Amino acid sequence: MSVTTVSSSDCSNRRFCSEKHFCTEGRFALANQITGQILERAAGDFGKLVLLASLSSPHSLRYRHPAFDETVPACLASLVLQCNHEQVFSKWLELAIEEQWKAVNEYLAAKRTGAADVSLEKLVPGGARGPERELFLTDLELVLSLLET
């Protein structure tokens, strides 16, 4: 799964952003580059999903990573991370169960952790619709149950 490139047109739809004037094309390019570097370190496709979910605040629906501090406005960093989380989530839903199983298995092996350590609900982006959320949770519960056998 590749990095989603976010541009100023994605930002123009955000009505309540008071920092839009700081969001130049150069800063968008930098934010996309930083996001790519962050995601390169993730353990596979499932690792990207887990990583991006870990950067979101469940209470404010904002995303944050220290690599963006002092380089781009917080709203821009949040937008780029959110768009990537939504894209990775959407691509995940397109994977066959076998591919999901393989990705989760590789992630758990790389992290040397168990399935119980994964918070399923947190992996779903805040903007996901009900059917997407249900499909994701149902598929992932199946995958995790297959890993336990």
PDB file of C-alpha atoms in Angstrom:
ATOM      1  CA  MET A   1       0.000   0.000   0.000  1.00  0.00           C
ATOM      2  CA  SER A   2       1.456   3.294  -1.067  1.00  0.00           C
ATOM      3  CA  VAL A   3       1.371   6.674   0.610  1.00  0.00           C
ATOM      4  CA  THR A   4      -1.612   8.873  -0.230  1.00  0.00           C
ATOM      5  CA  THR A   5      -0.447  12.212  -1.571  1.00  0.00           C
ATOM      6  CA  VAL A   6      -2.466  15.023  -0.033  1.00  0.00           C
ATOM      7  CA  SER A   7      -2.629  18.472  -1.632  1.00  0.00           C
ATOM      8  CA  SER A   8      -4.058  21.905  -0.929  1.00  0.00           C
ATOM      9  CA  SER A   9      -7.324  20.923  -2.626  1.00  0.00           C
ATOM     10  CA  ASP A  10      -7.853  18.389   0.177  1.00  0.00           C
ATOM     11  CA  CYS A  11      -7.324  21.172   2.703  1.00  0.00           C
ATOM     12  CA  SER A  12      -9.716  23.649   1.085  1.00  0.00           C
ATOM     13  CA  ASN A  13     -12.677  21.500   2.140  1.00  0.00           C
ATOM     14  CA  ARG A  14     -11.842  21.881   5.821  1.00  0.00           C
ATOM     15  CA  ARG A  15     -14.143  24.615   7.056  1.00  0.00           C
ATOM     16  CA  PHE A  16     -12.846  25.138  10.565  1.00  0.00           C
ATOM     17  CA  CYS A  17      -9.123  25.393  10.009  1.00  0.00           C
ATOM     18  CA  SER A  18      -7.591  28.663  11.133  1.00  0.00           C
ATOM     19  CA  GLU A  19      -4.117  27.769   9.831  1.00  0.00           C
ATOM     20  CA  LYS A  20      -4.898  27.300   6.110  1.00  0.00           C
ATOM     21  CA  HIS A  21      -2.736  30.247   5.147  1.00  0.00           C
ATOM     22  CA  PHE A  22       0.306  28.340   6.508  1.00  0.00           C
ATOM     23  CA  CYS A  23      -0.446  25.278   4.372  1.00  0.00           C
ATOM     24  CA  THR A  24       1.642  25.983   1.291  1.00  0.00           C
ATOM     25  CA  GLU A  25       2.370  23.481  -1.478  1.00  0.00           C
ATOM     26  CA  GLY A  26       5.901  23.155  -0.089  1.00  0.00           C
ATOM     27  CA  ARG A  27       4.563  22.213   3.321  1.00  0.00           C
ATOM     28  CA  PHE A  28       2.180  19.712   1.735  1.00  0.00           C
ATOM     29  CA  ALA A  29       5.120  18.141  -0.075  1.00  0.00           C
ATOM     30  CA  LEU A  30       7.092  18.008   3.174  1.00  0.00           C
ATOM     31  CA  ALA A  31       4.158  16.494   5.094  1.00  0.00           C
ATOM     32  CA  ASN A  32       3.709  13.832   2.403  1.00  0.00           C
ATOM     33  CA  GLN A  33       7.440  13.060   2.506  1.00  0.00           C
ATOM     34  CA  ILE A  34       7.457  12.754   6.305  1.00  0.00           C
ATOM     35  CA  THR A  35       4.400  10.492   6.163  1.00  0.00           C
ATOM     36  CA  GLY A  36       6.167   8.267   3.651  1.00  0.00           C
ATOM     37  CA  GLN A  37       9.183   7.992   5.940  1.00  0.00           C
ATOM     38  CA  ILE A  38       6.978   7.148   8.915  1.00  0.00           C
ATOM     39  CA  LEU A  39       5.081   4.463   7.010  1.00  0.00           C
ATOM     40  CA  GLU A  40       8.277   2.905   5.609  1.00  0.00           C
ATOM     41  CA  ARG A  41       9.075   1.766   9.136  1.00  0.00           C
ATOM     42  CA  ALA A  42       5.737   0.016   9.615  1.00  0.00           C
ATOM     43  CA  ALA A  43       5.690  -3.789   9.640  1.00  0.00           C
ATOM     44  CA  GLY A  44       3.703  -4.507   6.466  1.00  0.00           C
ATOM     45  CA  ASP A  45       0.214  -3.426   5.466  1.00  0.00           C
ATOM     46  CA  PHE A  46      -1.363  -4.270   8.807  1.00  0.00           C
ATOM     47  CA  GLY A  47       1.486  -2.486  10.561  1.00  0.00           C
ATOM     48  CA  LYS A  48       0.662   0.677   8.620  1.00  0.00           C
ATOM     49  CA  LEU A  49      -2.929   0.449   9.762  1.00  0.00           C
ATOM     50  CA  VAL A  50      -1.886  -0.065  13.386  1.00  0.00           C
ATOM     51  CA  LEU A  51       0.673   2.752  13.217  1.00  0.00           C
ATOM     52  CA  LEU A  52      -1.701   5.293  11.703  1.00  0.00           C
ATOM     53  CA  ALA A  53      -4.438   4.375  14.178  1.00  0.00           C
ATOM     54  CA  SER A  54      -1.989   4.866  17.043  1.00  0.00           C
ATOM     55  CA  LEU A  55      -1.387   8.452  15.891  1.00  0.00           C
ATOM     56  CA  SER A  56      -5.021   9.474  16.232  1.00  0.00           C
ATOM     57  CA  SER A  57      -6.647  10.929  19.293  1.00  0.00           C
ATOM     58  CA  PRO A  58     -10.002   9.233  19.870  1.00  0.00           C
ATOM     59  CA  HIS A  59     -11.438  12.318  21.535  1.00  0.00           C
ATOM     60  CA  SER A  60     -10.508  14.999  19.014  1.00  0.00           C
ATOM     61  CA  LEU A  61     -10.213  12.952  15.789  1.00  0.00           C
ATOM     62  CA  ARG A  62      -6.843  14.660  15.232  1.00  0.00           C
ATOM     63  CA  TYR A  63      -3.638  12.894  14.316  1.00  0.00           C
ATOM     64  CA  ARG A  64      -0.198  13.748  15.630  1.00  0.00           C
ATOM     65  CA  HIS A  65       3.381  12.539  15.212  1.00  0.00           C
ATOM     66  CA  PRO A  66       6.476  14.267  16.609  1.00  0.00           C
ATOM     67  CA  ALA A  67       8.203  14.160  13.197  1.00  0.00           C
ATOM     68  CA  PHE A  68       5.865  16.961  12.106  1.00  0.00           C
ATOM     69  CA  ASP A  69       6.557  19.242  15.076  1.00  0.00           C
ATOM     70  CA  GLU A  70       8.216  22.500  14.050  1.00  0.00           C
ATOM     71  CA  THR A  71       7.949  21.674  10.311  1.00  0.00           C
ATOM     72  CA  VAL A  72       4.295  21.861   9.288  1.00  0.00           C
ATOM     73  CA  PRO A  73       1.133  23.176  10.950  1.00  0.00           C
ATOM     74  CA  ALA A  74      -0.602  20.668  13.210  1.00  0.00           C
ATOM     75  CA  CYS A  75      -3.765  20.772  11.091  1.00  0.00           C
ATOM     76  CA  LEU A  76      -1.794  19.851   7.972  1.00  0.00           C
ATOM     77  CA  ALA A  77      -0.002  16.974   9.696  1.00  0.00           C
ATOM     78  CA  SER A  78      -3.343  15.720  10.992  1.00  0.00           C
ATOM     79  CA  LEU A  79      -4.950  15.967   7.545  1.00  0.00           C
ATOM     80  CA  VAL A  80      -2.159  14.026   5.816  1.00  0.00           C
ATOM     81  CA  LEU A  81      -2.107  11.302   8.475  1.00  0.00           C
ATOM     82  CA  GLN A  82      -5.909  11.059   8.492  1.00  0.00           C
ATOM     83  CA  CYS A  83      -6.091  10.757   4.693  1.00  0.00           C
ATOM     84  CA  ASN A  84      -3.452   8.032   4.779  1.00  0.00           C
ATOM     85  CA  HIS A  85      -5.271   6.182   7.565  1.00  0.00           C
ATOM     86  CA  GLU A  86      -8.492   6.268   5.548  1.00  0.00           C
ATOM     87  CA  GLN A  87      -6.689   5.111   2.394  1.00  0.00           C
ATOM     88  CA  VAL A  88      -4.871   2.232   4.124  1.00  0.00           C
ATOM     89  CA  PHE A  89      -8.159   1.225   5.758  1.00  0.00           C
ATOM     90  CA  SER A  90      -9.997   1.265   2.398  1.00  0.00           C
ATOM     91  CA  LYS A  91      -7.260  -0.767   0.709  1.00  0.00           C
ATOM     92  CA  TRP A  92      -7.350  -3.236   3.601  1.00  0.00           C
ATOM     93  CA  LEU A  93     -11.058  -3.822   3.011  1.00  0.00           C
ATOM     94  CA  GLU A  94     -10.252  -4.801  -0.592  1.00  0.00           C
ATOM     95  CA  LEU A  95      -7.870  -7.571   0.485  1.00  0.00           C
ATOM     96  CA  ALA A  96      -9.014 -11.181   0.476  1.00  0.00           C
ATOM     97  CA  ILE A  97      -9.240 -12.887   3.870  1.00  0.00           C
ATOM     98  CA  GLU A  98      -6.131 -14.925   3.006  1.00  0.00           C
ATOM     99  CA  GLU A  99      -4.161 -11.739   2.331  1.00  0.00           C
ATOM    100  CA  GLN A 100      -5.410 -10.195   5.556  1.00  0.00           C
ATOM    101  CA  TRP A 101      -4.461 -13.338   7.472  1.00  0.00           C
ATOM    102  CA  LYS A 102      -0.958 -13.275   6.006  1.00  0.00           C
ATOM    103  CA  ALA A 103      -0.508  -9.553   6.766  1.00  0.00           C
ATOM    104  CA  VAL A 104      -1.713  -9.882  10.372  1.00  0.00           C
ATOM    105  CA  ASN A 105       0.403 -12.992  10.912  1.00  0.00           C
ATOM    106  CA  GLU A 106       3.515 -11.219   9.568  1.00  0.00           C
ATOM    107  CA  TYR A 107       2.815  -8.175  11.722  1.00  0.00           C
ATOM    108  CA  LEU A 108       2.371 -10.207  14.898  1.00  0.00           C
ATOM    109  CA  ALA A 109       5.540 -12.202  14.151  1.00  0.00           C
ATOM    110  CA  ALA A 110       7.554  -9.033  13.463  1.00  0.00           C
ATOM    111  CA  LYS A 111       6.293  -7.321  16.599  1.00  0.00           C
ATOM    112  CA  ARG A 112       6.490 -10.505  18.681  1.00  0.00           C
ATOM    113  CA  THR A 113       3.101  -9.785  20.114  1.00  0.00           C
ATOM    114  CA  GLY A 114      -0.176 -11.630  20.367  1.00  0.00           C
ATOM    115  CA  ALA A 115      -3.540 -10.939  18.825  1.00  0.00           C
ATOM    116  CA  ALA A 116      -4.907  -9.898  22.214  1.00  0.00           C
ATOM    117  CA  ASP A 117      -2.633  -6.837  22.112  1.00  0.00           C
ATOM    118  CA  VAL A 118      -4.438  -5.401  19.061  1.00  0.00           C
ATOM    119  CA  SER A 119      -7.351  -3.029  19.766  1.00  0.00           C
ATOM    120  CA  LEU A 120      -9.642  -3.683  16.808  1.00  0.00           C
ATOM    121  CA  GLU A 121     -12.030  -0.766  17.256  1.00  0.00           C
ATOM    122  CA  LYS A 122      -9.194   1.773  17.368  1.00  0.00           C
ATOM    123  CA  LEU A 123      -7.941   0.636  13.956  1.00  0.00           C
ATOM    124  CA  VAL A 124     -11.072   2.019  12.263  1.00  0.00           C
ATOM    125  CA  PRO A 125     -10.720   5.657  11.120  1.00  0.00           C
ATOM    126  CA  GLY A 126     -13.208   8.064  12.670  1.00  0.00           C
ATOM    127  CA  GLY A 127     -14.754   8.848   9.293  1.00  0.00           C
ATOM    128  CA  ALA A 128     -15.496   5.221   8.391  1.00  0.00           C
ATOM    129  CA  ARG A 129     -19.118   4.445   7.618  1.00  0.00           C
ATOM    130  CA  GLY A 130     -21.068   1.789   9.509  1.00  0.00           C
ATOM    131  CA  PRO A 131     -20.899  -0.939   6.826  1.00  0.00           C
ATOM    132  CA  GLU A 132     -17.143  -0.424   6.394  1.00  0.00           C
ATOM    133  CA  ARG A 133     -16.645  -0.611  10.133  1.00  0.00           C
ATOM    134  CA  GLU A 134     -18.703  -3.801  10.381  1.00  0.00           C
ATOM    135  CA  LEU A 135     -16.933  -5.470   7.446  1.00  0.00           C
ATOM    136  CA  PHE A 136     -13.536  -4.594   8.884  1.00  0.00           C
ATOM    137  CA  LEU A 137     -14.327  -5.818  12.385  1.00  0.00           C
ATOM    138  CA  THR A 138     -15.988  -9.012  11.183  1.00  0.00           C
ATOM    139  CA  ASP A 139     -13.125  -9.866   8.827  1.00  0.00           C
ATOM    140  CA  LEU A 140     -10.471  -9.076  11.409  1.00  0.00           C
ATOM    141  CA  GLU A 141     -12.185 -11.113  14.103  1.00  0.00           C
ATOM    142  CA  LEU A 142     -12.248 -14.045  11.659  1.00  0.00           C
ATOM    143  CA  VAL A 143      -8.565 -13.565  10.832  1.00  0.00           C
ATOM    144  CA  LEU A 144      -7.613 -13.427  14.500  1.00  0.00           C
ATOM    145  CA  SER A 145      -9.644 -16.518  15.287  1.00  0.00           C
ATOM    146  CA  LEU A 146      -7.859 -18.365  12.458  1.00  0.00           C
ATOM    147  CA  LEU A 147      -4.518 -17.336  13.927  1.00  0.00           C
ATOM    148  CA  GLU A 148      -5.460 -18.831  17.289  1.00  0.00           C
ATOM    149  CA  THR A 149      -6.100 -22.288  15.816  1.00  0.00           C
TER     150      THR A 149
END
